[in-house]
XYZ file of C-alpha atoms in Angstrom:
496
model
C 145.000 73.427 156.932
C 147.303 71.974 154.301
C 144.180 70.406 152.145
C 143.343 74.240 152.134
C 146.392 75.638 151.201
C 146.733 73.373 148.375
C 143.385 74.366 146.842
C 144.450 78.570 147.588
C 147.304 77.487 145.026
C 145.199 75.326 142.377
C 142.970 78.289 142.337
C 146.162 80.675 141.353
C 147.505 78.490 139.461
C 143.956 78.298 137.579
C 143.690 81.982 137.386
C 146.872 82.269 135.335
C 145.509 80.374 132.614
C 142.601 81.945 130.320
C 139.632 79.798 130.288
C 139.355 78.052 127.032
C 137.067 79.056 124.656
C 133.456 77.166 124.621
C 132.884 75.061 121.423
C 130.601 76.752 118.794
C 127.190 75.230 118.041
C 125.901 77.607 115.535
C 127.811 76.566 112.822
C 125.414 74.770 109.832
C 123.726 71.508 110.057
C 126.666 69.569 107.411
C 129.642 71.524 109.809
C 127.912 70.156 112.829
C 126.931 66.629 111.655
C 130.495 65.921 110.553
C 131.829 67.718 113.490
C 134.087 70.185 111.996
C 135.123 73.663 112.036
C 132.906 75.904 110.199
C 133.405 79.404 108.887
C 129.826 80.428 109.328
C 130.197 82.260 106.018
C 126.601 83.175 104.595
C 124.352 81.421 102.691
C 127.020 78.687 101.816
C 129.857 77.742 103.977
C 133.263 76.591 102.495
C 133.439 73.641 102.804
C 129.578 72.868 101.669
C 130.490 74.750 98.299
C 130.441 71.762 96.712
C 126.724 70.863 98.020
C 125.463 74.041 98.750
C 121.423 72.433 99.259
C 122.683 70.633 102.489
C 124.316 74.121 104.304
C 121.855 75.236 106.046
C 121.625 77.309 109.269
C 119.346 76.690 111.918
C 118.195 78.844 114.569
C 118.684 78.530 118.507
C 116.023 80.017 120.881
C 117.670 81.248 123.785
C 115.527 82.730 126.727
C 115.777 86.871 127.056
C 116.640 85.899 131.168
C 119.472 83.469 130.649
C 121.048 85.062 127.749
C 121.203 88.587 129.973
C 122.238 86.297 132.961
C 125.578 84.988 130.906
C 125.999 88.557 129.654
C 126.424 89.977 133.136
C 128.036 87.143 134.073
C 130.807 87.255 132.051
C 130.788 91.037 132.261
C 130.824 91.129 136.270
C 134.133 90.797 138.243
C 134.265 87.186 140.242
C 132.242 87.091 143.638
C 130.421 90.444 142.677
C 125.974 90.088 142.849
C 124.854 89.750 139.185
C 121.827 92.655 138.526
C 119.264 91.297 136.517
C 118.329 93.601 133.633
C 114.719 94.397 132.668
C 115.485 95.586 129.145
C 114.585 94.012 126.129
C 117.095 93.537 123.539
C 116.512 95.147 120.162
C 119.460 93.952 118.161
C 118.867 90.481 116.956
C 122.016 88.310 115.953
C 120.544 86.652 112.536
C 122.087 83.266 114.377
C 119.336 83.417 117.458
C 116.062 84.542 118.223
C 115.835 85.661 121.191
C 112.956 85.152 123.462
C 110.912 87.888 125.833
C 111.122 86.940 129.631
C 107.452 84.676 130.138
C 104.657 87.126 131.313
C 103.862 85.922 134.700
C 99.785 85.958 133.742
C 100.041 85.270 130.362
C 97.932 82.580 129.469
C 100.182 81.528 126.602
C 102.157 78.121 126.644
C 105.033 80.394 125.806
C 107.284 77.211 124.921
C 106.074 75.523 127.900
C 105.987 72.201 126.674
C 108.013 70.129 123.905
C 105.376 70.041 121.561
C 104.946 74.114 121.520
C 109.217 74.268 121.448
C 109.617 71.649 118.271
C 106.675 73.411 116.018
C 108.019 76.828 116.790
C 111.654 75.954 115.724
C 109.907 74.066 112.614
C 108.258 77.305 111.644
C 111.443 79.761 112.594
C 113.499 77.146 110.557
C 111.117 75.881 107.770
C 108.009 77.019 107.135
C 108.503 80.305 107.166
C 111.051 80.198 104.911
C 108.452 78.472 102.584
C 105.926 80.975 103.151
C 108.479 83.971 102.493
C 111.677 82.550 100.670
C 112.840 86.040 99.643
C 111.785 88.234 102.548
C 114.187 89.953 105.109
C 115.209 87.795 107.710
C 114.643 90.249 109.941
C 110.863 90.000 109.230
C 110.993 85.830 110.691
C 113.060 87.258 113.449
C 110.737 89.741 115.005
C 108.161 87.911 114.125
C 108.795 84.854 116.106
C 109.485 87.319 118.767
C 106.362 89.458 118.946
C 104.416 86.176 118.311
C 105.923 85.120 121.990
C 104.468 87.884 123.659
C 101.103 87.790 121.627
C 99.513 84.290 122.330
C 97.410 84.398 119.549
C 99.521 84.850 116.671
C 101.624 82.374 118.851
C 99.456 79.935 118.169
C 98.593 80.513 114.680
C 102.183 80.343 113.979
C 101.879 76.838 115.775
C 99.333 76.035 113.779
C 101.128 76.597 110.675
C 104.237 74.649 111.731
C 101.761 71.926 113.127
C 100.403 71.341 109.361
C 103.814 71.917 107.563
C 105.346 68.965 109.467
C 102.074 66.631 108.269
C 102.751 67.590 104.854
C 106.020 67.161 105.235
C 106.041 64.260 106.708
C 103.122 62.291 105.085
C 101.261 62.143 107.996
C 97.732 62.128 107.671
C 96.973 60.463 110.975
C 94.482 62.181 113.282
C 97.648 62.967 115.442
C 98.757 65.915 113.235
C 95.501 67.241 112.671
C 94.710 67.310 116.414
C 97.516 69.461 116.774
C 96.982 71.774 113.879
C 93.093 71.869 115.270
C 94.204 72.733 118.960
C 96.402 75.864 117.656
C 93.818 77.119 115.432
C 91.391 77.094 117.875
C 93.336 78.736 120.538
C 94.105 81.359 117.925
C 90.759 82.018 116.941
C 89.954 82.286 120.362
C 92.818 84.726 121.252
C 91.753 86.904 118.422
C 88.397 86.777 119.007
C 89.241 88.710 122.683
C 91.522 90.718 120.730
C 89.064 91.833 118.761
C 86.850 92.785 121.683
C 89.515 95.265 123.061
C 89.779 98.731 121.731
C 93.874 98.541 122.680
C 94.658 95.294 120.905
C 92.572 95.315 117.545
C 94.432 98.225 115.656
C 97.981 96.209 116.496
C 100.133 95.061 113.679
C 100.149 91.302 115.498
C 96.163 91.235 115.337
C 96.270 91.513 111.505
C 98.787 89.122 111.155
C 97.223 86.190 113.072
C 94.109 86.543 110.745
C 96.778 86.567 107.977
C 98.237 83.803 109.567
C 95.648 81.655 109.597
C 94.053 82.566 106.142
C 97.561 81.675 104.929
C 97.455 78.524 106.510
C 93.921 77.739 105.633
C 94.982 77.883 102.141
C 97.726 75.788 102.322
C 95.234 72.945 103.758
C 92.476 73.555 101.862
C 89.988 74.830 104.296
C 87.859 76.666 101.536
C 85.051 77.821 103.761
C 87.240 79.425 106.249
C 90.096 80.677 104.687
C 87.960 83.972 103.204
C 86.656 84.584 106.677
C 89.916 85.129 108.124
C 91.030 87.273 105.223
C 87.583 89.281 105.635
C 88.785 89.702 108.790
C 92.095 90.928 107.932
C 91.237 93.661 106.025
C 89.137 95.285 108.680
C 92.184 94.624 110.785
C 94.430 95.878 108.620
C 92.040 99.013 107.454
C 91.978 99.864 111.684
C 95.460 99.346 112.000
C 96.398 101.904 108.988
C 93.925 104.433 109.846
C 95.664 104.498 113.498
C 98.890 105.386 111.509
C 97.151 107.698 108.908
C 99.574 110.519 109.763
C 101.889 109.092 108.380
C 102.863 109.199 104.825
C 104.211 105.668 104.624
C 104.881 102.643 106.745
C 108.444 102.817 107.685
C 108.867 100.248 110.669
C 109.727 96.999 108.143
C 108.017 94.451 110.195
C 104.615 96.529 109.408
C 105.712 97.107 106.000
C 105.484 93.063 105.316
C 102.754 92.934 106.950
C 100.864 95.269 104.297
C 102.611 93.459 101.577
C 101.684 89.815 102.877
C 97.689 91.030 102.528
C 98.497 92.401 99.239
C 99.904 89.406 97.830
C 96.728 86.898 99.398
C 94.039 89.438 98.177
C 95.323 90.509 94.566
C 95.014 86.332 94.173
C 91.488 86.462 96.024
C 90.662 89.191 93.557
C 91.685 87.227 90.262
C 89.671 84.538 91.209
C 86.757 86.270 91.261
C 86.701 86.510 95.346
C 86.846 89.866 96.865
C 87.973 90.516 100.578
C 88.133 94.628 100.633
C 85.632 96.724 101.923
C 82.781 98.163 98.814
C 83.308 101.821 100.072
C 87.237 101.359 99.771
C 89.092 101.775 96.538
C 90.715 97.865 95.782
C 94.316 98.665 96.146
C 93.657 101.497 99.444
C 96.589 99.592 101.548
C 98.993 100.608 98.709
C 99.589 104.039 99.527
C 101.475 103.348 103.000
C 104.354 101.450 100.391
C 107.346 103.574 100.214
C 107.700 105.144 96.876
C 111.677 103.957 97.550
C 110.217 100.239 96.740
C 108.124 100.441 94.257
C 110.419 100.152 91.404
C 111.841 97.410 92.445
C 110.776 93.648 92.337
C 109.404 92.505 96.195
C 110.834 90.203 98.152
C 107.691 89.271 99.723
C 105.694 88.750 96.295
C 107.938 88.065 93.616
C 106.892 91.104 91.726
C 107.155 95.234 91.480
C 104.771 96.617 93.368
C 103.763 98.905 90.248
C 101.524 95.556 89.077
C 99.171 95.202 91.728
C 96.733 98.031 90.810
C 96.998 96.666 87.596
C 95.712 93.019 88.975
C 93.612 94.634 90.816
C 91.836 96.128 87.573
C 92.593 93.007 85.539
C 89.845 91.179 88.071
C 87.691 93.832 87.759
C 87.304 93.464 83.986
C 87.850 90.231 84.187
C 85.019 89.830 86.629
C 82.076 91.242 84.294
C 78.939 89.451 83.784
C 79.047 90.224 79.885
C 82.700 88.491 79.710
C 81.423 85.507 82.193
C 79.191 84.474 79.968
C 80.454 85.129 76.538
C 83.347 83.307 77.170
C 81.368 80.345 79.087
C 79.047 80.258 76.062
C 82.274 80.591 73.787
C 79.841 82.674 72.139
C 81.401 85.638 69.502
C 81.072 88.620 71.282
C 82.565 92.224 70.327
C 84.167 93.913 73.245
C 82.469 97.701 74.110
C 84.878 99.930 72.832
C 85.695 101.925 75.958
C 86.478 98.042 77.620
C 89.175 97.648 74.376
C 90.477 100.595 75.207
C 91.005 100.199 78.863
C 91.992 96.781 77.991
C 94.475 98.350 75.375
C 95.472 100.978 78.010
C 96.056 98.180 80.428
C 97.980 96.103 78.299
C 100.630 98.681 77.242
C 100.814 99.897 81.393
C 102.483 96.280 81.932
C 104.724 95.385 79.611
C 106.013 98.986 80.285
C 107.709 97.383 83.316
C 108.481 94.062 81.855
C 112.167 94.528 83.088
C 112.601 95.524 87.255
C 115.447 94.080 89.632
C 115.942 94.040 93.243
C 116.952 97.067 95.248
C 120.066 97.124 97.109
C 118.961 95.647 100.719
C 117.241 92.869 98.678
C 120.827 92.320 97.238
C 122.514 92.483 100.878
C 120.170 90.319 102.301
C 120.398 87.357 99.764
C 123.040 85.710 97.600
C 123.153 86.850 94.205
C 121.659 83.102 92.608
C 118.149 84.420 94.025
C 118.166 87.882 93.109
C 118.805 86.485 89.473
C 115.463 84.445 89.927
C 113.381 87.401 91.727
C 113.907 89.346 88.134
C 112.509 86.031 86.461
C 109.597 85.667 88.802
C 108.442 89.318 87.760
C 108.421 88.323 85.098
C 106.335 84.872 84.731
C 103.996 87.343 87.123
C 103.606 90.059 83.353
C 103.146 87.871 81.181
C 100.934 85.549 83.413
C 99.232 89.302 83.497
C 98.826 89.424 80.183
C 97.670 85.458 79.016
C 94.828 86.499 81.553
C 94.214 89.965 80.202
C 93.721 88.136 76.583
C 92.008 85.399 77.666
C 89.610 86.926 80.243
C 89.052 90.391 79.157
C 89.919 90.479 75.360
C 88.604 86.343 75.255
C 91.644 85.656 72.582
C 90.650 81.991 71.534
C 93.687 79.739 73.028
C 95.525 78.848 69.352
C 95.576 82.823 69.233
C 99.201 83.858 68.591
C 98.792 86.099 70.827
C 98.069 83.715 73.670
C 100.853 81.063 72.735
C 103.526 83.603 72.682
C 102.291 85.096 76.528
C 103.020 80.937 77.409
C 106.065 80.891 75.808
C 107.177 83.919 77.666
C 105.870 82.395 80.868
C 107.666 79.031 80.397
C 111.065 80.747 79.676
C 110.709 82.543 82.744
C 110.061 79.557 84.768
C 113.210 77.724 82.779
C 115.809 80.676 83.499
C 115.133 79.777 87.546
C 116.775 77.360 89.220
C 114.421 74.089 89.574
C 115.157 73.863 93.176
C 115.353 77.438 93.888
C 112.825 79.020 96.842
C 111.702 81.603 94.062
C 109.871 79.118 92.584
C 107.578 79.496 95.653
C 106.352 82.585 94.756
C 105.341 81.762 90.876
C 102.681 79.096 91.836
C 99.750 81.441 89.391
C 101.851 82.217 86.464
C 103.006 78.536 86.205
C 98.901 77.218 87.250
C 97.851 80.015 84.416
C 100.746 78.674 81.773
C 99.582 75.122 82.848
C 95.831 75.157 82.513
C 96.526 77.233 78.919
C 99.430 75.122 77.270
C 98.363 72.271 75.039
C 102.245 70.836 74.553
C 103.207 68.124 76.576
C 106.562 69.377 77.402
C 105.608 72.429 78.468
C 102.947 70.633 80.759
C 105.927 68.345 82.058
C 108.303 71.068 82.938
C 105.284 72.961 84.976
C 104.458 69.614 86.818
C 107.764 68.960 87.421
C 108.065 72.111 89.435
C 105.030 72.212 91.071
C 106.219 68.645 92.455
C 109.731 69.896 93.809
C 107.521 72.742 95.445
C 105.386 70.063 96.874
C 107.881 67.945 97.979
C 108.826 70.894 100.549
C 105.392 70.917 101.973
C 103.395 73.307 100.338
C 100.108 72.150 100.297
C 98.661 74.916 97.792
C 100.878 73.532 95.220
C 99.442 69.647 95.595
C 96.072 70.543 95.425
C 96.932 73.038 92.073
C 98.539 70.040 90.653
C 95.404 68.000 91.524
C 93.374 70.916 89.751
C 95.705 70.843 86.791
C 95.320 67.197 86.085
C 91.713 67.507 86.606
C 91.562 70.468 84.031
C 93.596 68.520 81.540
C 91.695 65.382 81.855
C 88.457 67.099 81.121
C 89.895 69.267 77.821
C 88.259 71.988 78.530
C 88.723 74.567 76.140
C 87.284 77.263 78.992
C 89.473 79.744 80.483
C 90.324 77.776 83.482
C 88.780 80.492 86.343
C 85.535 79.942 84.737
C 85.803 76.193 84.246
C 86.284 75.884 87.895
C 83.797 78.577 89.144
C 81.744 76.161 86.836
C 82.344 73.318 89.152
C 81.672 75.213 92.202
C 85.444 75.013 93.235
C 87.747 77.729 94.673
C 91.247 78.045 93.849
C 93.277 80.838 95.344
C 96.935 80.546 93.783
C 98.971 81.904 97.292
């Protein structure tokens, strides 16, 4: 009796004291490592002003049952039955991704083992940050979470993250290629099915595994497959617009990235001779569901206005005639039709009409104003990249034209007003591969390779093998424009 009256008054006693508060763990990694206070201010915290590359903020995946079962429970009165909530919750603190509930039949590892857990935080935390340095976070966000309760794109995010970390990492041990191998081919597999059901083939998270894994094919060089999966994604992504043809635009912004992301891969396909869209479509058909809000702006998936992709969509067109091909692989003289100089004229004058764009206003909110700065400069290496290519290809402009040295000269000062370290530089991999391959000064070719090596050096296996391809073009001193040299040695090259 008295052992239990003494612990009736530790409880009061307890009671009248306010539970302390739990210690924070989403502060950034530097905050955290030195185990201090930090102020969670966004994209550099004070006290990492000084080194503002090691501030970074990782993400913590916290299960969609336990984080409603510490809601309620700090919501519901002591001793009183805690109702579990079947809701799923749409607002998504930038800090954590939350995860669905696990399907109970799903045949998905859903996180199930360590392996699964560590690439998926690797590719919420760093590769897709690679892949889009400039996008919304909100677009990694829901797509790590519809990826959990789609197991195919699932797994080609795993697969991504899987060959991310080798690169990263140096490791080209059959260990991390086993992995990458088992996530592709449980992708392809869960696509395949999805392909095979009238509900699930139209869906925005069909098209994006296909994108997913052209993406990543690229990245490791997988030539022969990579097209495939974009083949596929157009027809994916043709279904999935047609389903929404109603409507005048794509408003959700997940979907709207999603159209932008195939945009970006096949406008690259396209200028290097490959085409992925459908003959009895019109090459830029996907751009009408864009929001005529966005199009003056620079994108922050791309790294360009939206205005120039039916203009690189044309540019490979003309680009992509037999008479060009082989006048400028004979380096024969050749005198342009005149109804090709005047579309080429026409062209030309259409982009450097919007030489000058900047970011809209939610590009502005969403990232600090150093990388806004260097989305204006990426538009820019991407017009006059445009325009080397349109004299070189279409208008074959020898490559001591003046002309042609002042389009490098514009591309180079581009690439030297952004940061060398900053993720923008991600997105300019073809106007600095175009610059590179043209350029006969060595400084110009050391500043390009510099760059491409601090890309590299983050994993981003398209950028070692265009450095390869650079060296390779240089060694050989071609004076070809470097898409034919290549097509002449039976190689592929997509600059993503």
């Amino acid at each position: 009796m008295v052992v239990f009256e003494v612990r009736q008054q530790l409880v009061a006693l307890g009671n009248q004291f306010p539970t302390p508060p739990q210690r924070r763990r989403d502060g950034c990694s530097e905050c955290r490592r030195k185990k201090v206070k930090c102020d969670l201010r966004r994209p550099v915290c004070s006290r990492c002003t000084r080194f503002p590359k090691e501030c970074r903020y990782g993400q913590n995946f916290v299960s969609e049952r336990q984080r409603l079962k510490r809601q309620d429970a700090s919501e519901q009165p002591p001793h009183s039955p805690i109702k579990p909530k079947v809701s799923l919750c749409t607002n998504i603190d930038e800090s954590v991704v939350i995860l669905p509930r696990q399907i109970h039949l799903n045949p998905s590892p859903f996180l199930s083992t360590e392996q699964s857990l560590f690439f998926l935080r690797l590719f919420a935390t760093e590769t897709a940050p690679r892949l889009f340095p400039a996008a919304p976070s909100i677009f990694v966000h829901q797509l790590v979470n519809r990826a959990l309760e789609t197991p195919h794109l699932l797994h080609a995010l795993l697969a991504s993250a899987s060959s991310h970390h080798g690169r990263l990492v140096g490791d080209t041990a059959a260990i991390s290629r086993t992995a990458t191998l088992k996530f592709t081919s449980y992708a392809v597999s869960g696509l395949r099915a999805a392909l095979n059901s009238p509900e699930e083939m139209p869906k925005a998270e069909t098209t994006m595994t296909a994108l997913a894994l052209s993406t990543n094919d690229i990245c490791n060089g997988n030539r022969d497959i990579w097209q495939a999966h974009l083949s596929g994604a157009t027809r994916l992504l043709a279904a999935f617009l047609d389903r929404h043809a109603e409507a005048p635009s794509v408003a959700d912004p997940f979907d709207l990235c999603l159209v932008k992301w195939f945009a970006t891969l096949d406008v690259m396909a396209n200028l290097t001779g490959i085409c992925a869209s459908p003959t009895d479509r019109d090459p830029c058909w996907y751009l009408d569901k864009i929001p005529d809000a966005q199009v003056g702006y620079v994108d922050d998936i791309s790294g360009y206005c939206p205005e120039l992709i039916p203009m690189l969509a044309q540019l490979g067109q003309m680009a992509g005639r037999q008479d060009l091909f082989m006048a400028a692989k004979c380096g024969a003289q050749f005198t342009l039709p005149r109804q090709l100089l005047e579309e080429a004229q026409e062209l030309e004058y259409r982009i450097r009409s919007i030489t000058d764009r900047t970011v809209s206003d939610s590009t502005s909110k969403n990232h600090d104003s150093a990388l806004t700065v260097d989305l204006q400069h990426t538009h820019r290496a991407f017009v006059h990249a445009s325009l080397l290519h349109l004299h070189r290809r279409v208008q074959l402009l020898p490559r001591d034209h003046s002309q042609v040295k002042e389009d490098i000269t514009n591309i180079v000062n581009a690439v030297l007003n952004i940061d060398p370290f900053s993720p923008a530089n991600i997105l300019i991999l073809w106007p600095m591969f175009t610059a590179g391959c043209e350029t006969s000064f060595v400084s110009e070719r050391d500043l390009i390779q510099k760059r491409m090596a601090n890309m590299q050096s983050l994993g981003l296996g398209n950028y070692t093998r265009a450095r390869d391809m650079l060296r390779m073009f240089w060694s050989s001193g071609s004076l070809l424009p470097w898409d034919i040299y290549f097509a002449e040695q039976g190689i592929q090259l997509v600059l993503f």
